[in-house]
Coordinates of C-alpha atoms in Angstrom, one line a residue:
M1 CA 146.4 -6.3 -79.1
K2 CA 142.9 -7.9 -79.0
T3 CA 142.8 -9.7 -75.7
K4 CA 139.2 -10.5 -76.1
I5 CA 137.8 -13.9 -74.8
V6 CA 134.5 -14.8 -76.4
T7 CA 132.7 -17.9 -74.8
F8 CA 129.2 -18.7 -76.4
G9 CA 126.5 -21.4 -74.5
E10 CA 123.3 -21.8 -72.2
I11 CA 123.7 -20.9 -68.8
L12 CA 121.3 -22.7 -66.9
L13 CA 119.2 -23.0 -63.6
R14 CA 120.6 -25.6 -61.1
I15 CA 117.8 -27.0 -58.9
S16 CA 119.3 -29.1 -56.0
K17 CA 118.1 -30.0 -52.7
P18 CA 120.0 -29.3 -49.1
E19 CA 122.0 -32.0 -47.5
Y20 CA 122.0 -34.6 -50.2
Q21 CA 118.6 -35.1 -49.8
R22 CA 117.3 -37.1 -53.3
L23 CA 115.4 -35.2 -55.5
F24 CA 111.8 -36.6 -54.5
Q25 CA 112.7 -35.6 -51.0
G26 CA 111.9 -32.9 -48.4
H27 CA 110.6 -29.8 -49.4
R28 CA 113.1 -26.8 -50.2
M29 CA 114.8 -26.8 -53.0
L30 CA 118.0 -24.7 -53.5
G31 CA 118.9 -22.4 -57.0
N32 CA 122.6 -21.8 -58.7
Y33 CA 123.4 -21.2 -61.8
G34 CA 125.5 -23.4 -64.1
G35 CA 126.2 -24.2 -67.6
S36 CA 129.5 -25.4 -68.6
E37 CA 130.4 -22.3 -71.1
A38 CA 129.4 -19.5 -68.4
N39 CA 131.2 -21.4 -65.8
T40 CA 134.2 -21.1 -67.9
A41 CA 133.5 -17.4 -68.8
I42 CA 132.7 -16.5 -65.3
S43 CA 135.9 -18.2 -63.7
L44 CA 138.1 -16.5 -66.9
A45 CA 136.5 -13.0 -65.0
C46 CA 137.8 -13.9 -61.6
M47 CA 141.1 -14.4 -63.0
G48 CA 141.1 -10.8 -64.4
D49 CA 140.3 -11.4 -67.8
N50 CA 138.5 -9.3 -70.9
V51 CA 135.4 -12.0 -71.5
E52 CA 131.6 -11.4 -73.5
Y53 CA 129.6 -14.3 -73.0
V54 CA 126.9 -14.8 -75.6
T55 CA 123.5 -16.8 -75.3
R56 CA 120.6 -16.6 -75.9
L57 CA 117.8 -15.4 -72.6
P58 CA 113.8 -15.7 -72.4
H59 CA 112.6 -12.1 -71.4
G60 CA 111.3 -11.4 -67.8
A61 CA 112.1 -11.9 -64.6
M62 CA 114.2 -15.8 -65.5
G63 CA 116.1 -14.2 -68.0
E64 CA 116.7 -11.0 -66.2
A65 CA 117.7 -13.0 -63.2
A66 CA 120.6 -14.8 -65.3
L67 CA 122.0 -11.6 -67.1
M68 CA 122.3 -10.1 -63.5
H69 CA 124.1 -12.8 -62.3
L70 CA 126.7 -12.7 -65.7
R71 CA 126.8 -9.0 -65.3
E72 CA 128.0 -9.9 -61.0
F73 CA 131.2 -10.8 -62.5
G74 CA 131.9 -8.3 -64.9
L75 CA 131.3 -10.4 -67.9
K76 CA 130.4 -8.5 -71.2
V77 CA 127.1 -9.3 -72.2
S78 CA 126.1 -6.8 -74.7
H79 CA 125.8 -9.3 -77.6
V80 CA 123.2 -11.4 -75.4
V81 CA 119.9 -11.9 -77.6
R82 CA 116.5 -11.9 -75.7
G83 CA 113.7 -14.3 -77.1
G84 CA 112.5 -17.8 -76.6
E85 CA 110.1 -19.3 -74.1
R86 CA 112.1 -20.5 -71.2
L87 CA 115.2 -20.4 -68.9
G88 CA 117.2 -23.8 -69.5
T89 CA 117.1 -26.0 -66.2
Y90 CA 119.4 -28.8 -64.4
Y91 CA 118.4 -30.7 -61.8
F92 CA 121.1 -32.4 -59.9
E93 CA 121.0 -35.2 -56.9
E94 CA 124.5 -34.6 -54.8
A95 CA 126.7 -37.7 -54.4
V96 CA 127.8 -39.2 -51.0
A97 CA 129.0 -42.4 -49.8
M98 CA 128.3 -44.7 -52.6
R99 CA 125.5 -43.2 -53.9
N100 CA 126.1 -42.0 -57.3
S101 CA 125.3 -38.3 -58.7
H102 CA 122.3 -37.8 -60.8
V103 CA 121.6 -35.0 -63.4
I104 CA 118.4 -34.7 -65.3
Y105 CA 118.0 -31.8 -68.1
D106 CA 114.9 -29.8 -68.8
R107 CA 116.7 -27.9 -71.8
K108 CA 113.9 -28.6 -74.3
N109 CA 112.3 -25.5 -75.9
S110 CA 114.3 -22.8 -74.1
A111 CA 115.7 -19.5 -75.3
M112 CA 119.1 -21.7 -76.3
Y113 CA 116.9 -24.7 -77.8
S114 CA 115.1 -22.3 -80.4
L115 CA 118.1 -20.3 -81.2
K116 CA 118.3 -19.3 -84.9
R117 CA 121.1 -19.4 -87.5
G118 CA 121.7 -15.2 -88.0
M119 CA 119.9 -14.2 -84.4
I120 CA 123.6 -13.5 -83.1
D121 CA 126.0 -10.8 -85.2
W122 CA 128.9 -12.7 -84.9
E123 CA 130.8 -10.3 -87.1
N124 CA 130.6 -7.5 -84.6
V125 CA 130.8 -10.3 -81.2
F126 CA 134.6 -10.8 -82.9
A127 CA 135.8 -7.9 -83.9
D128 CA 138.2 -6.9 -81.0
A129 CA 138.3 -10.9 -79.8
A130 CA 141.4 -13.0 -79.5
V131 CA 139.7 -16.2 -78.7
F132 CA 136.4 -18.2 -78.9
H133 CA 135.5 -20.8 -76.7
C134 CA 132.7 -23.0 -77.3
S135 CA 131.5 -26.5 -76.1
G136 CA 129.6 -29.5 -77.5
I137 CA 127.2 -29.5 -75.2
T138 CA 125.8 -26.3 -77.1
C139 CA 125.7 -28.7 -80.7
A140 CA 124.2 -31.2 -78.5
I141 CA 121.1 -28.7 -78.0
S142 CA 119.4 -28.8 -81.1
R143 CA 119.9 -28.3 -84.6
D144 CA 119.9 -24.6 -84.6
S145 CA 121.7 -24.3 -81.4
M146 CA 124.6 -26.2 -83.6
E147 CA 124.4 -24.7 -86.8
S148 CA 124.5 -21.3 -84.9
T149 CA 127.9 -22.9 -83.6
M150 CA 129.3 -23.7 -86.6
D151 CA 128.3 -20.6 -88.1
A152 CA 130.2 -18.7 -85.3
I153 CA 133.3 -21.4 -85.4
K154 CA 133.8 -21.1 -89.1
L155 CA 133.9 -17.0 -88.9
A156 CA 136.3 -17.2 -86.2
A157 CA 138.5 -19.4 -88.2
A158 CA 138.0 -17.3 -90.7
D159 CA 139.2 -14.1 -88.4
G160 CA 142.4 -15.5 -87.3
L161 CA 141.1 -16.2 -83.5
T162 CA 142.4 -19.0 -81.5
I163 CA 139.5 -21.5 -81.3
V164 CA 139.1 -23.5 -78.4
C165 CA 136.7 -26.5 -77.8
D166 CA 135.5 -28.6 -74.9
I167 CA 134.5 -31.6 -76.3
N168 CA 132.0 -31.5 -73.7
Y169 CA 130.1 -35.0 -74.5
R170 CA 126.7 -35.6 -72.4
K171 CA 125.0 -38.4 -73.9
N172 CA 121.2 -37.1 -72.5
L173 CA 121.3 -34.2 -74.7
W174 CA 121.7 -35.6 -77.9
G175 CA 118.3 -36.4 -80.0
Y176 CA 117.6 -34.6 -82.6
G177 CA 119.3 -36.9 -85.4
M178 CA 122.9 -36.1 -85.4
E179 CA 125.6 -38.4 -84.5
P180 CA 128.1 -36.9 -81.5
H181 CA 130.6 -38.2 -83.4
D182 CA 130.6 -36.2 -86.7
V183 CA 129.7 -33.0 -84.9
I184 CA 132.3 -32.8 -82.4
F185 CA 134.8 -34.4 -85.1
N186 CA 133.8 -31.9 -87.4
M187 CA 133.8 -29.0 -84.6
M188 CA 137.7 -30.1 -84.0
Q189 CA 138.8 -29.7 -87.4
Y190 CA 138.5 -25.9 -86.9
S191 CA 139.9 -26.1 -83.7
D192 CA 143.3 -24.8 -82.0
I193 CA 143.2 -26.1 -78.7
V194 CA 141.1 -29.4 -77.7
F195 CA 139.9 -30.2 -74.2
G196 CA 138.2 -33.3 -73.3
D197 CA 138.6 -36.4 -70.7
Q198 CA 139.8 -40.1 -71.5
N199 CA 135.8 -41.3 -72.8
E200 CA 135.3 -37.6 -74.7
W201 CA 138.5 -38.3 -76.7
E202 CA 137.0 -41.7 -77.4
V203 CA 133.8 -40.1 -78.6
A204 CA 135.2 -37.5 -80.6
S205 CA 138.3 -39.6 -82.4
G206 CA 136.8 -43.6 -82.2
V207 CA 140.3 -44.6 -80.8
P208 CA 139.8 -46.2 -77.2
H209 CA 141.2 -44.3 -74.7
I210 CA 143.6 -44.9 -71.7
P211 CA 142.0 -46.4 -68.5
F212 CA 143.2 -44.0 -65.7
V213 CA 143.1 -46.1 -62.5
A214 CA 145.2 -43.9 -59.5
T215 CA 144.4 -44.1 -56.4
D216 CA 146.7 -41.5 -55.1
D217 CA 148.7 -38.9 -55.9
K218 CA 152.2 -41.2 -55.9
C219 CA 150.5 -42.8 -59.8
E220 CA 152.9 -43.0 -62.3
L221 CA 151.2 -42.1 -66.0
D222 CA 152.5 -44.4 -68.7
K223 CA 153.9 -41.7 -71.0
D224 CA 154.8 -43.5 -73.8
A225 CA 151.3 -44.6 -74.3
Y226 CA 149.9 -41.1 -74.2
Q227 CA 152.8 -39.5 -76.5
E228 CA 151.3 -42.8 -78.9
Y229 CA 147.6 -41.4 -78.2
F230 CA 148.0 -37.7 -79.0
Q231 CA 150.1 -38.9 -82.0
K232 CA 147.2 -40.8 -83.4
M233 CA 144.9 -37.7 -82.3
H234 CA 147.1 -35.3 -84.4
K235 CA 146.4 -37.0 -87.7
L236 CA 143.2 -37.2 -87.2
F237 CA 142.8 -33.1 -86.0
P238 CA 145.9 -31.7 -87.9
K239 CA 144.2 -28.3 -87.5
C240 CA 145.4 -28.0 -83.5
K241 CA 148.3 -27.3 -81.8
K242 CA 147.0 -28.2 -78.2
M243 CA 145.2 -31.3 -76.9
I244 CA 144.5 -31.5 -73.4
M245 CA 143.2 -34.0 -71.2
A246 CA 141.6 -34.1 -67.9
L247 CA 142.0 -37.2 -66.0
R248 CA 140.1 -38.0 -62.8
N249 CA 139.6 -41.4 -60.8
Q250 CA 136.5 -41.2 -58.4
L251 CA 137.5 -43.4 -56.0
A252 CA 134.2 -42.3 -53.5
S253 CA 131.5 -39.1 -53.8
S254 CA 134.1 -37.1 -51.8
H255 CA 137.3 -38.6 -53.2
H256 CA 138.9 -38.3 -56.1
V257 CA 142.6 -38.4 -57.9
L258 CA 142.7 -35.6 -60.8
T259 CA 145.6 -35.2 -63.1
G260 CA 145.9 -33.9 -66.7
V261 CA 148.2 -34.4 -69.7
L262 CA 149.2 -31.6 -72.7
Y263 CA 150.1 -32.5 -76.1
D264 CA 151.8 -29.8 -78.3
A265 CA 151.3 -31.1 -81.8
V266 CA 154.2 -28.7 -83.0
E267 CA 156.7 -29.7 -80.7
G268 CA 155.6 -33.5 -80.8
K269 CA 155.9 -33.6 -76.8
L270 CA 153.7 -34.9 -74.1
Y271 CA 153.8 -32.4 -70.8
T272 CA 152.1 -34.1 -67.6
T273 CA 152.2 -32.5 -64.0
K274 CA 151.5 -33.3 -60.5
M275 CA 148.2 -35.5 -59.4
Y276 CA 146.0 -34.0 -56.3
D277 CA 144.3 -36.4 -54.2
I278 CA 141.0 -34.3 -53.2
Q279 CA 138.9 -35.6 -50.0
P280 CA 136.9 -34.4 -48.8
V281 CA 135.3 -32.9 -52.1
V282 CA 132.6 -30.2 -51.2
D283 CA 131.1 -30.0 -55.2
P284 CA 132.5 -31.4 -58.4
M285 CA 130.3 -30.0 -60.8
G286 CA 132.1 -27.9 -62.8
V287 CA 135.7 -29.1 -62.1
G288 CA 136.3 -29.7 -66.1
D289 CA 135.2 -26.0 -67.1
A290 CA 137.7 -24.9 -64.6
F291 CA 140.3 -26.7 -66.4
V292 CA 139.4 -24.9 -69.5
A293 CA 139.6 -21.7 -67.9
G294 CA 142.4 -21.9 -66.0
Y295 CA 144.5 -23.0 -69.3
I296 CA 142.8 -20.4 -71.2
H297 CA 143.9 -17.4 -69.1
A298 CA 147.3 -19.1 -68.8
H299 CA 147.4 -19.6 -72.7
Q300 CA 146.5 -15.8 -72.9
K301 CA 149.4 -14.6 -70.1
W302 CA 152.2 -17.0 -70.2
G303 CA 152.0 -18.1 -73.9
D304 CA 153.7 -21.4 -75.0
D305 CA 154.9 -21.9 -71.6
N306 CA 153.3 -25.9 -71.8
Q307 CA 154.4 -26.8 -68.6
Y308 CA 153.4 -23.7 -66.6
C309 CA 149.9 -23.3 -68.4
L310 CA 149.3 -27.3 -68.0
N311 CA 150.2 -26.6 -63.9
F312 CA 148.6 -23.8 -63.4
A313 CA 145.0 -25.4 -65.5
L314 CA 145.4 -28.0 -63.3
S315 CA 145.8 -25.9 -59.6
A316 CA 142.6 -24.0 -60.7
S317 CA 140.3 -27.2 -61.3
A318 CA 141.7 -28.6 -58.2
L319 CA 140.3 -25.9 -56.2
K320 CA 137.0 -25.9 -57.7
N321 CA 136.3 -29.4 -55.7
T322 CA 136.7 -27.0 -52.7
I323 CA 133.7 -24.3 -53.5
P324 CA 130.0 -25.3 -53.8
G325 CA 128.1 -24.3 -56.9
D326 CA 129.5 -24.8 -60.4
Q327 CA 131.8 -21.9 -60.8
N328 CA 135.2 -21.8 -59.3
L329 CA 135.1 -18.4 -57.6
V330 CA 138.7 -17.7 -57.5
S331 CA 141.6 -15.7 -58.5
E332 CA 144.6 -15.8 -60.5
E333 CA 146.9 -14.8 -57.4
E334 CA 144.7 -18.1 -55.3
V335 CA 145.8 -20.5 -58.4
I336 CA 149.3 -19.3 -58.2
S337 CA 149.5 -20.1 -54.3
N338 CA 147.8 -23.3 -54.2
L339 CA 150.9 -24.4 -56.5
T340 CA 153.1 -23.9 -54.2
S341 CA 151.3 -24.8 -51.0
S342 CA 149.8 -27.8 -49.5
G343 CA 146.7 -25.4 -48.2
G344 CA 144.6 -25.3 -45.5
R345 CA 146.5 -22.4 -43.8
I346 CA 144.8 -18.8 -42.5
Q347 CA 145.7 -16.4 -44.7
R348 CA 146.4 -13.5 -42.5

């Protein structure tokens, strides 16, 4: 049986300042690797999955360093292509107290920005694959990157792979003339499993979202409202079997309430899970990617046990809030343990 999960996107160098400094303060900068699809791939690998990451990296030391980072976690990288001017980067100013976080992208003319159709041998990539994971971010980088993504999606669908789409709307990236709604809507027509937060589902569908205003873990969701919402989504995206929404209310920079819902379009049934009241949040970057990876891992291992898969995904996402950097460096065992414990105990 084929088990390989293929993820496709741009790995980025994340640059930030220490100790909550503003980007224009101080003289030291910290470097980490990020990028939504790379975060998902590394999280899957940490949980023991067979993962191949496909991207384009520049020649030279920066490309080699990024490749070494991917290999460090056991990712297959044999179909990474080389070329282009530079590695994409982003600058991250951390939130603290009432000050919001701030992201500045620097991706123009990166190796992925200038990726051309036909550079990646998708037939060989998918020869032993079961799942293809892609994201709206890759479609936002450039027209060439979008067209390469759509080529891969169509071939993966024709080959019978499970298509996992993360809407991942980033308004500051879209700049080549295509409407985000049109591109993402098209991606989702081929997708079997779709993720997004409430705002991203609105961008993709045009249907106003249901506000999430939970202030603690005792809040009750309006399940009937979400059931009705996803029934509308299924009419728009008939191929999609599982529709998953991450819900997060940021009460303060270090205090978030987190939960998620899953709609099984085959059953016509909505699933909900617990809420996590997380305080303090150490680093919120990559929390959505951890949710996606947690669900993909669970779905590959436990199939259509919707309730358990959703519980597992949310547990993985909650744990990411405790880990500095973009990537969720936790094992399957730790995610399962977090499902049944209050946390904070010394493991001896």
